[in-house]
PDB file of C-alpha atoms and ligand atoms in Angstrom:
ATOM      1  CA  UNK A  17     -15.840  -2.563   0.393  1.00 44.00           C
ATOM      2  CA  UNK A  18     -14.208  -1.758   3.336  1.00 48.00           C
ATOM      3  CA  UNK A  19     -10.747  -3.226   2.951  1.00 48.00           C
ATOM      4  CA  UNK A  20     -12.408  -6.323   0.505  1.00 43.00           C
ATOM      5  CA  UNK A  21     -10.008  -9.238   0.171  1.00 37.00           C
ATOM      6  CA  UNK A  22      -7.030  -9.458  -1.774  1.00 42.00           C
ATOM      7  CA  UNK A  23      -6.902  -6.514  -3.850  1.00 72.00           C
ATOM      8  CA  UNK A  24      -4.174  -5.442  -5.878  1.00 91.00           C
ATOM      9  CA  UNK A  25      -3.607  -2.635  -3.663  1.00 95.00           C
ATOM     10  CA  UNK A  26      -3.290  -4.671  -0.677  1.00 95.00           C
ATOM     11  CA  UNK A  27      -1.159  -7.321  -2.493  1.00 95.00           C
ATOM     12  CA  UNK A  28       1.098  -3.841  -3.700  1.00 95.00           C
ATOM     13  CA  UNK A  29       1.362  -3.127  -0.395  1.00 96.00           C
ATOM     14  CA  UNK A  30       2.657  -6.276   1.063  1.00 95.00           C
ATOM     15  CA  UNK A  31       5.166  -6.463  -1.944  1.00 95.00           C
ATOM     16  CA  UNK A  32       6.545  -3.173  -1.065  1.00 97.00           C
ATOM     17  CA  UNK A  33       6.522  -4.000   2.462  1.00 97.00           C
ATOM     18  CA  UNK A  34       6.803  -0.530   3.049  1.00 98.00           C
ATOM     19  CA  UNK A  35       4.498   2.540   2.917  1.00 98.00           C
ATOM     20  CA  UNK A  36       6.219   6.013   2.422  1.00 98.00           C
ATOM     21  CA  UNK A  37       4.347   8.960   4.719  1.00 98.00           C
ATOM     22  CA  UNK A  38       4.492  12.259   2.773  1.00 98.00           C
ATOM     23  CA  UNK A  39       3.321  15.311   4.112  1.00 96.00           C
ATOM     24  CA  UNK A  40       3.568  17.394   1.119  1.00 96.00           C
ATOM     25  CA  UNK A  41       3.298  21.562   1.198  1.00 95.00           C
ATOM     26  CA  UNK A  42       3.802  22.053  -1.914  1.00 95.00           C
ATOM     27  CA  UNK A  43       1.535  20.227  -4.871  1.00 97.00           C
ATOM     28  CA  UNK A  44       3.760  21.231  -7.691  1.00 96.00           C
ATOM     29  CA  UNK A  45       6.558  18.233  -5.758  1.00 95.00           C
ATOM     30  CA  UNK A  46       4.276  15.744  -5.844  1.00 97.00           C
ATOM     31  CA  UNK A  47       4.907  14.357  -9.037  1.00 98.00           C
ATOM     32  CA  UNK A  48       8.657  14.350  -8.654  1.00 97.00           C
ATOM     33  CA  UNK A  49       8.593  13.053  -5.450  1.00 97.00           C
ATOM     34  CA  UNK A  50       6.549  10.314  -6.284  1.00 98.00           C
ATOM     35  CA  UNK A  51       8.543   8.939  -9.415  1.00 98.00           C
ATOM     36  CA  UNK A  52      11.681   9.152  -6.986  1.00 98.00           C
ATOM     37  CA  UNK A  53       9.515   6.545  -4.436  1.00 98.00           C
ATOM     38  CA  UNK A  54       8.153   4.659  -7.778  1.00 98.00           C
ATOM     39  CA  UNK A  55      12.008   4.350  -9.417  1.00 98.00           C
ATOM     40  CA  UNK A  56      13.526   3.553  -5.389  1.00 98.00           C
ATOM     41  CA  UNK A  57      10.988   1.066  -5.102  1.00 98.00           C
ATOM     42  CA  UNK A  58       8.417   1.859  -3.162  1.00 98.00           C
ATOM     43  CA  UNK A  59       5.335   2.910  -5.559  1.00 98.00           C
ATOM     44  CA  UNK A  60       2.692   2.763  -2.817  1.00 98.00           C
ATOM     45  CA  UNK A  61       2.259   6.187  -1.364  1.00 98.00           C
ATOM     46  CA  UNK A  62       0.488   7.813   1.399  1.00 98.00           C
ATOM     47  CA  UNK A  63      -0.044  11.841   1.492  1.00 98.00           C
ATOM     48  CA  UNK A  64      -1.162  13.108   4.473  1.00 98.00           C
ATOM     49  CA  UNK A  65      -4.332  14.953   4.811  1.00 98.00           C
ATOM     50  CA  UNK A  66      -2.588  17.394   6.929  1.00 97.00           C
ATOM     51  CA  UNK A  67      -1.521  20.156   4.597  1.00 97.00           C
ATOM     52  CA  UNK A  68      -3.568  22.035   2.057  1.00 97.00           C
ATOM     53  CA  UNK A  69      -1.646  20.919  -0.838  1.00 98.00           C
ATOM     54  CA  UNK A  70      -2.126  17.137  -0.044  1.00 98.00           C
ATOM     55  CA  UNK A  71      -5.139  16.681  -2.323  1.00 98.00           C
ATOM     56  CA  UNK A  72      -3.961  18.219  -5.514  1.00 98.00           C
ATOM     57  CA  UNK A  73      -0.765  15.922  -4.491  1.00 98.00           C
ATOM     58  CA  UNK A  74      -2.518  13.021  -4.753  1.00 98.00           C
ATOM     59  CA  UNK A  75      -4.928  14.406  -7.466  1.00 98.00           C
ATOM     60  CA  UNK A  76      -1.559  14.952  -9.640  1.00 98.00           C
ATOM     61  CA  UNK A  77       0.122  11.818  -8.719  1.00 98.00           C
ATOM     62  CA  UNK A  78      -2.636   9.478  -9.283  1.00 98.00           C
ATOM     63  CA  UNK A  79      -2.697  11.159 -12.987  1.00 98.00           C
ATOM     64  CA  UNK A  80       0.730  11.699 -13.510  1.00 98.00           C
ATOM     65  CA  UNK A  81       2.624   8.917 -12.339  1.00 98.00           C
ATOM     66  CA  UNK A  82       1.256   5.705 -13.541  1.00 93.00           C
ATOM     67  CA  UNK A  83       3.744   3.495 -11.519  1.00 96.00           C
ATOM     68  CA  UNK A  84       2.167   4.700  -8.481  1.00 97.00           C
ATOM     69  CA  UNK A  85      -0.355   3.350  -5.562  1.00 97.00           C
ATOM     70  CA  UNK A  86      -1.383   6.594  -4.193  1.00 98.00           C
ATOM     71  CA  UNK A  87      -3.263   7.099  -1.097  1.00 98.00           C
ATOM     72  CA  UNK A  88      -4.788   9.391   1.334  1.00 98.00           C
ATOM     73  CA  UNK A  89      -3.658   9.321   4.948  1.00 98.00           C
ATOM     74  CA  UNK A  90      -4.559  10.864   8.153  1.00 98.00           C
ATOM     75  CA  UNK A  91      -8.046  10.637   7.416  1.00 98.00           C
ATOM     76  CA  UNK A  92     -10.290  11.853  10.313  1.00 98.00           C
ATOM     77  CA  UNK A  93     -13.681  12.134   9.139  1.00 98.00           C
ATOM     78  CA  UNK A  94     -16.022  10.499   6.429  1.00 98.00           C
ATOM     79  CA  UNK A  95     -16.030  13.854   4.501  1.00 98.00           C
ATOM     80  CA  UNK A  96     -12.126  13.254   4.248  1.00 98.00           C
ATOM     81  CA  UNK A  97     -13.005   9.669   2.005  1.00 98.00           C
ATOM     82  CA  UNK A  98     -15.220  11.391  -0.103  1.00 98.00           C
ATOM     83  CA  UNK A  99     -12.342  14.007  -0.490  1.00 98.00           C
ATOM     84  CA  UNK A 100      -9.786  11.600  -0.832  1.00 98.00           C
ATOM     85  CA  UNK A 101     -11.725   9.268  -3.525  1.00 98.00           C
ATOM     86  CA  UNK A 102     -12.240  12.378  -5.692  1.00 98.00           C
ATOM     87  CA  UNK A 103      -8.975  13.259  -5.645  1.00 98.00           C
ATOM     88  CA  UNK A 104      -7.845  10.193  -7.160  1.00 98.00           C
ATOM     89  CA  UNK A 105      -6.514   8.003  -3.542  1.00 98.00           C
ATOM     90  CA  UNK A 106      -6.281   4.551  -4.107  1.00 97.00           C
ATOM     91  CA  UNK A 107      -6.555   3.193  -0.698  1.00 97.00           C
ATOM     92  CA  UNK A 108      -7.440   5.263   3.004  1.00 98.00           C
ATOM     93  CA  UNK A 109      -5.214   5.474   6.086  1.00 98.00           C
ATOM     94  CA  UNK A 110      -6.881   6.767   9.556  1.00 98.00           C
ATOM     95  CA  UNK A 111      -4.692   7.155  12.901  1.00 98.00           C
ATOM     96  CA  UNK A 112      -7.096   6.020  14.769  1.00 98.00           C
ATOM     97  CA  UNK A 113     -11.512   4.805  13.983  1.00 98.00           C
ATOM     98  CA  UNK A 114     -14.197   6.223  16.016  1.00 98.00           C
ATOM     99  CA  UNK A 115     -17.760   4.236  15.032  1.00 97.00           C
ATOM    100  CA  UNK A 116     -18.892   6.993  12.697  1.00 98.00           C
ATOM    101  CA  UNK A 117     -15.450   6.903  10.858  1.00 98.00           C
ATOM    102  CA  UNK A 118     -15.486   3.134  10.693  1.00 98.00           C
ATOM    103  CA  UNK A 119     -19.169   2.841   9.478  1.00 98.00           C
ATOM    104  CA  UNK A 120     -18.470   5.139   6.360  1.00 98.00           C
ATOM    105  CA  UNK A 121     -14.919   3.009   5.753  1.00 98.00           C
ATOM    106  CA  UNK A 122     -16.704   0.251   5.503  1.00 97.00           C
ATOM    107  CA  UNK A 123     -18.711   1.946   2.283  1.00 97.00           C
ATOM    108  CA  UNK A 124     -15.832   3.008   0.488  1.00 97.00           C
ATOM    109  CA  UNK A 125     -14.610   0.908  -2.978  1.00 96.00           C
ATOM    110  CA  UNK A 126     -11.213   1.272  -1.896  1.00 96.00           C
ATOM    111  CA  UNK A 127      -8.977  -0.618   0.543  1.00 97.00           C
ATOM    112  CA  UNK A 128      -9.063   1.412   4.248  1.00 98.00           C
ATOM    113  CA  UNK A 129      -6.874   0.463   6.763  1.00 98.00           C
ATOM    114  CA  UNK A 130      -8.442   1.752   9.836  1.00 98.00           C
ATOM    115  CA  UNK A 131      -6.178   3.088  12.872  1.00 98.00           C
ATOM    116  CA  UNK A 132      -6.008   1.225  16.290  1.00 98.00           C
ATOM    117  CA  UNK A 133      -3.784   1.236  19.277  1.00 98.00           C
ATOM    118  CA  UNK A 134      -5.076  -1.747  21.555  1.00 98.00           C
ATOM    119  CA  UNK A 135      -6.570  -5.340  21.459  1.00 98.00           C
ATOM    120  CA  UNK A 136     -10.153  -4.356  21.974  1.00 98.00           C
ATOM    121  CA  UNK A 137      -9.777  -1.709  19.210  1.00 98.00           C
ATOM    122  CA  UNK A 138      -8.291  -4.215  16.912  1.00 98.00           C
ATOM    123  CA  UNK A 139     -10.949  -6.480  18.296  1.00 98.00           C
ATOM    124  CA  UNK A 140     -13.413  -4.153  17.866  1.00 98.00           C
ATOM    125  CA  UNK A 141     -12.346  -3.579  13.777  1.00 98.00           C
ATOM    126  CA  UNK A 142     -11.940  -7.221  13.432  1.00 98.00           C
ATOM    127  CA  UNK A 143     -15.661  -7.856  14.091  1.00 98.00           C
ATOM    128  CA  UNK A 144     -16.337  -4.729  11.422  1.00 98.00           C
ATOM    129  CA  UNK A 145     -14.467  -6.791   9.038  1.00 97.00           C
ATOM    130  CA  UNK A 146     -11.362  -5.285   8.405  1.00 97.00           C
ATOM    131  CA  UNK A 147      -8.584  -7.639   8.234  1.00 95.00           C
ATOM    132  CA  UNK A 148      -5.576  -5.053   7.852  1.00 98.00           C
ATOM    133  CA  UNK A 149      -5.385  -2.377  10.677  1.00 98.00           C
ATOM    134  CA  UNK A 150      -2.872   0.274  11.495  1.00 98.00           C
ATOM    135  CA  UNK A 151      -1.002   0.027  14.912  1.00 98.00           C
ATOM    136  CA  UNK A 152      -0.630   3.701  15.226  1.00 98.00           C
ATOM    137  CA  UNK A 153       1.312   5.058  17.183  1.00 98.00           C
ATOM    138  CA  UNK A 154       3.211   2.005  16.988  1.00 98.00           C
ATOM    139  CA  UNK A 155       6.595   3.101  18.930  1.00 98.00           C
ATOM    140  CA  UNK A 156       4.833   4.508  21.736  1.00 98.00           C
ATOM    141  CA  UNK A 157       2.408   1.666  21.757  1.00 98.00           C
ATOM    142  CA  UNK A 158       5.069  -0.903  22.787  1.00 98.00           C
ATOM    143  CA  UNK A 159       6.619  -1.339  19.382  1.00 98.00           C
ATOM    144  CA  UNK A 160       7.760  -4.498  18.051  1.00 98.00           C
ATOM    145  CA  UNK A 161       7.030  -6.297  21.050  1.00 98.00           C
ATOM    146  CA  UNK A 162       3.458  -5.172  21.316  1.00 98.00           C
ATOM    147  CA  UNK A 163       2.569  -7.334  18.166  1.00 98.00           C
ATOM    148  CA  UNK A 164       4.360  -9.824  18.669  1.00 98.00           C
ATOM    149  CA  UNK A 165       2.050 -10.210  21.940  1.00 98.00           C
ATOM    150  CA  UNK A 166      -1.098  -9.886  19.698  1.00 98.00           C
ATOM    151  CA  UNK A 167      -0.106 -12.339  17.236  1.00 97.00           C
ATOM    152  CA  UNK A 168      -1.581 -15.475  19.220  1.00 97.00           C
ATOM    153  CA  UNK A 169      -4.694 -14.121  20.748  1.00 98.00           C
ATOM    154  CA  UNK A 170      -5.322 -11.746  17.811  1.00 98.00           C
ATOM    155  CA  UNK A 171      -4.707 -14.502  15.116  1.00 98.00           C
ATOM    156  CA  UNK A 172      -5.847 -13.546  11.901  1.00 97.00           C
ATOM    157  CA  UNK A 173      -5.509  -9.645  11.903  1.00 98.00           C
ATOM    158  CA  UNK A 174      -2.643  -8.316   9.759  1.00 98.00           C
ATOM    159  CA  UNK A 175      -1.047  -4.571  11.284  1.00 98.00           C
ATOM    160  CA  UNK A 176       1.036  -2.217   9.423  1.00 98.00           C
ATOM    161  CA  UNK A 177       3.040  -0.528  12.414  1.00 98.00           C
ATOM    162  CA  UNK A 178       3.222   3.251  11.804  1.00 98.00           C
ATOM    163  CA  UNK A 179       4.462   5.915  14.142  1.00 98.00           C
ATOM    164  CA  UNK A 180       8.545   5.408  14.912  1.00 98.00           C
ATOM    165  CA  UNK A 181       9.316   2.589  12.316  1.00 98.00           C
ATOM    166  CA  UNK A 182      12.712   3.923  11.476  1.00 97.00           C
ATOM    167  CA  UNK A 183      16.276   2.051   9.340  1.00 95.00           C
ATOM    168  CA  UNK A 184      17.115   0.388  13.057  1.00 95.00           C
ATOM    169  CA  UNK A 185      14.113  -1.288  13.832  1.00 97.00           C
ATOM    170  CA  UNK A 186      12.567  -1.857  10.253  1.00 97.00           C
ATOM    171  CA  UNK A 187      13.506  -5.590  10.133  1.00 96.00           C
ATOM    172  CA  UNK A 188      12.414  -6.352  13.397  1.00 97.00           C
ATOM    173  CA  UNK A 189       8.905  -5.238  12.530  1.00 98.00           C
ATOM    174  CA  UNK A 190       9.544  -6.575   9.036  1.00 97.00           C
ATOM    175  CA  UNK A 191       9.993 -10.179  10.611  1.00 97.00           C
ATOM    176  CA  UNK A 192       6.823 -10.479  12.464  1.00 98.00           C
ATOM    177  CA  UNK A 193       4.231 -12.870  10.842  1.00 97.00           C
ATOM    178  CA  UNK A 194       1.146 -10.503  11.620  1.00 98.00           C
ATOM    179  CA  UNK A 195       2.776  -7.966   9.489  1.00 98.00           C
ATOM    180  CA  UNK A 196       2.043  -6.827   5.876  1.00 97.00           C
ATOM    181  CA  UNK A 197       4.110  -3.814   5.746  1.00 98.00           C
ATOM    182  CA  UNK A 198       5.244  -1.039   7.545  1.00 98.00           C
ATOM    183  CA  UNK A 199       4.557   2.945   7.167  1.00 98.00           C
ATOM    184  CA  UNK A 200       7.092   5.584   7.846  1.00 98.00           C
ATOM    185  CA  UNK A 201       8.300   8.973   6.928  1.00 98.00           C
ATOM    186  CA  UNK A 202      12.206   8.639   7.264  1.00 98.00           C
ATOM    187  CA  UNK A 203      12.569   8.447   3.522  1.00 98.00           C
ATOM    188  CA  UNK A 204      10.625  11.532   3.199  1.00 98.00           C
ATOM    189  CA  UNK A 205      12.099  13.728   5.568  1.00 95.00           C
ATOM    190  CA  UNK A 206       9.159  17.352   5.044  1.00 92.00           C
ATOM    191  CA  UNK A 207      13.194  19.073   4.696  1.00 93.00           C
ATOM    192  CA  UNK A 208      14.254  17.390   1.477  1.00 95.00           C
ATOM    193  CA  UNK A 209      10.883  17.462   0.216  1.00 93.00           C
ATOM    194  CA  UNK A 210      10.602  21.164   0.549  1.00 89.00           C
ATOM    195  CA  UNK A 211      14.209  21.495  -0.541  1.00 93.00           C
ATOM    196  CA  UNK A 212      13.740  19.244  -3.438  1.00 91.00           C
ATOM    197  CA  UNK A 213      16.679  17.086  -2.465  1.00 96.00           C
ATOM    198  CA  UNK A 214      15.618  14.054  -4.536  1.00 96.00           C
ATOM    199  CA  UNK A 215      18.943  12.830  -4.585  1.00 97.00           C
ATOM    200  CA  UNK A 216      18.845  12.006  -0.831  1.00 98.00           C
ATOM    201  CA  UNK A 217      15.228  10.515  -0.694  1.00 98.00           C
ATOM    202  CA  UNK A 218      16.163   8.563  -3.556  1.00 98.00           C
ATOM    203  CA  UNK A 219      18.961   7.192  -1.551  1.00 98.00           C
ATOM    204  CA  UNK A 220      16.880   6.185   1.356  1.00 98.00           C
ATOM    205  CA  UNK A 221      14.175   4.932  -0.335  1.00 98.00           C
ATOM    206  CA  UNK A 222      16.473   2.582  -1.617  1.00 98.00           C
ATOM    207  CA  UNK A 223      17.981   1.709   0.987  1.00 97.00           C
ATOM    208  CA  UNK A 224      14.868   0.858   2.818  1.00 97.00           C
ATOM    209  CA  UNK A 225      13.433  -1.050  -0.656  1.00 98.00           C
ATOM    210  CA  UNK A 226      16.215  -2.909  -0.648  1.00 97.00           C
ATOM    211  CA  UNK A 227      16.431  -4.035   3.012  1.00 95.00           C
ATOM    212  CA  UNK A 228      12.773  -5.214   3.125  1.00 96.00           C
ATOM    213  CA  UNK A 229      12.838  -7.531  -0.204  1.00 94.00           C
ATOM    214  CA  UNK A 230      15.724  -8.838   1.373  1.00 93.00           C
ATOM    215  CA  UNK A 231      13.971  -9.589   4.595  1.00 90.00           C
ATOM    216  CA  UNK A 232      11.141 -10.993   2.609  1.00 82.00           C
ATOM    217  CA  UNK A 233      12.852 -13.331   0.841  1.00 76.00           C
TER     218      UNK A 233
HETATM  219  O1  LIG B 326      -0.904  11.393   9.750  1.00 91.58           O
HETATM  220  C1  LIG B 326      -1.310  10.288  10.085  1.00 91.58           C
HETATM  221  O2  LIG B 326      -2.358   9.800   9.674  1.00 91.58           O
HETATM  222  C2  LIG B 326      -0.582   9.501  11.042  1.00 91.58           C
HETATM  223  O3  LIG B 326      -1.099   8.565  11.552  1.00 91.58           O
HETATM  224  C3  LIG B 326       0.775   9.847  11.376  1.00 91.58           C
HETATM  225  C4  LIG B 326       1.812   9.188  10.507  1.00 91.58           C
HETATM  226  O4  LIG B 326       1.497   7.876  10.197  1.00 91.58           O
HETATM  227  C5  LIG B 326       3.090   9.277  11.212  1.00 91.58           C
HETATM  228  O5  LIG B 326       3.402  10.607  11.428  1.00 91.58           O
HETATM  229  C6  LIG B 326       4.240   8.625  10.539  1.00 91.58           C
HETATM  230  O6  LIG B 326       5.114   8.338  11.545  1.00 91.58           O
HETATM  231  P1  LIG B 326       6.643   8.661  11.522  1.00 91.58           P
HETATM  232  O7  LIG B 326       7.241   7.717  10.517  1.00 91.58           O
HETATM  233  O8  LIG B 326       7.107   8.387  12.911  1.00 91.58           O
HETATM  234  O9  LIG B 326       6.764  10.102  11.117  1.00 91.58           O
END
């Protein structure tokens, strides 16, 4: 499929407008973690490939927590998909799409939203077929201002800006036409995951729910 067309995923995502970035250590949090995101309101969840617990965290949430859009971030190679699929991932992040990467995204029966930094890389993704990219890493990348340039000449690709998308410059990227959603990993801070403080990523989550239904409406 590639990213296909309107999927339910995709339309989850835009609802949501934002895309929690967990990097998980420990798979017995998952589950906890992700009903705090779900009952905060933001059900569609990425888990970074980058620890050894993130597959059993997204094998456990995609089981467990039935409110939930899990995914797989950080995904590198095409042995990660397979990886990811098994494990239960809903949709596929990358932070950036060599060819071979973006050859075997374009097989997979989930939504992928392949990672770029520049025009001809978008460009380049475009002509694959994918619709929906990641601007990764978007703060360093020129920000908010970056896609603003690209929304003329790059008309008709959507970004989700990930990399520095933080409470103070949320709406701004919120506001721009060529964007779906945003990712980040505020909400999630790896401290009050690994200390279990719920309470706290409860509290930002909200805060960051609430803010973008209110931009979006
Ligand atoms: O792991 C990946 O696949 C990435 O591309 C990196 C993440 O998207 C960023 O680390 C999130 O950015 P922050 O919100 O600034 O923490």
């Amino acid at each position: 499929m590639g990213q296909g067309s309107e999927t339910d995923v995709m339309s989850a995502l835009a609802a949501a407008g934002i895309v929690p970035v967990v990097t998980i250590t420990d798979a017995d949090a998952a589950v906890a973690l992700a009903g705090t995101l779900v009952d905060a309101g933001l059900p569609v969840i990425e888990i970074t490939l980058r620890t050894e617990a993130a597959l059993e965290a997204i094998r456990r949430i995609a089981a467990e927590v039935p409110g939930a859009v899990v995914g797989a971030g950080t995904i590198r190679r095409p042995a990660d998909i397979e990886a990811s699929l098994e494990a239960g991932a809903r949709f596929l992040v990358s932070p950036g799409t060599p060819p071979e990467l973006a050859r075997a995204a374009l097989e997979a029966p989930v939504p992928f939203l392949p990672g770029c930094a520049t025009p001809s890389e978008a460009m380049t993704l475009a002509e694959l077929g994918f619709g929906t990219l990641k601007f990764f890493p978007a703060a360093a990348y020129g920000g908010p201002a970056a896609l603003k340039a690209f929304a003329a000449p790059l008309a008709g690709i959507s970004f989700v800006p990930t990399g520095g998308v933080a409470p103070d410059n949320l709406e701004t990227y919120l506001k721009l036409p060529n964007v779906p959603a945003v990712g980040g990993s505020w909400m999630v801070n790896p401290e009050w995951v690994e200390s279990g403080d719920f309470a706290r990523i409860a509290a930002e989550t909200l805060t960051a729910s609430t803010l973008a239904r209110r931009i979006r409406t």
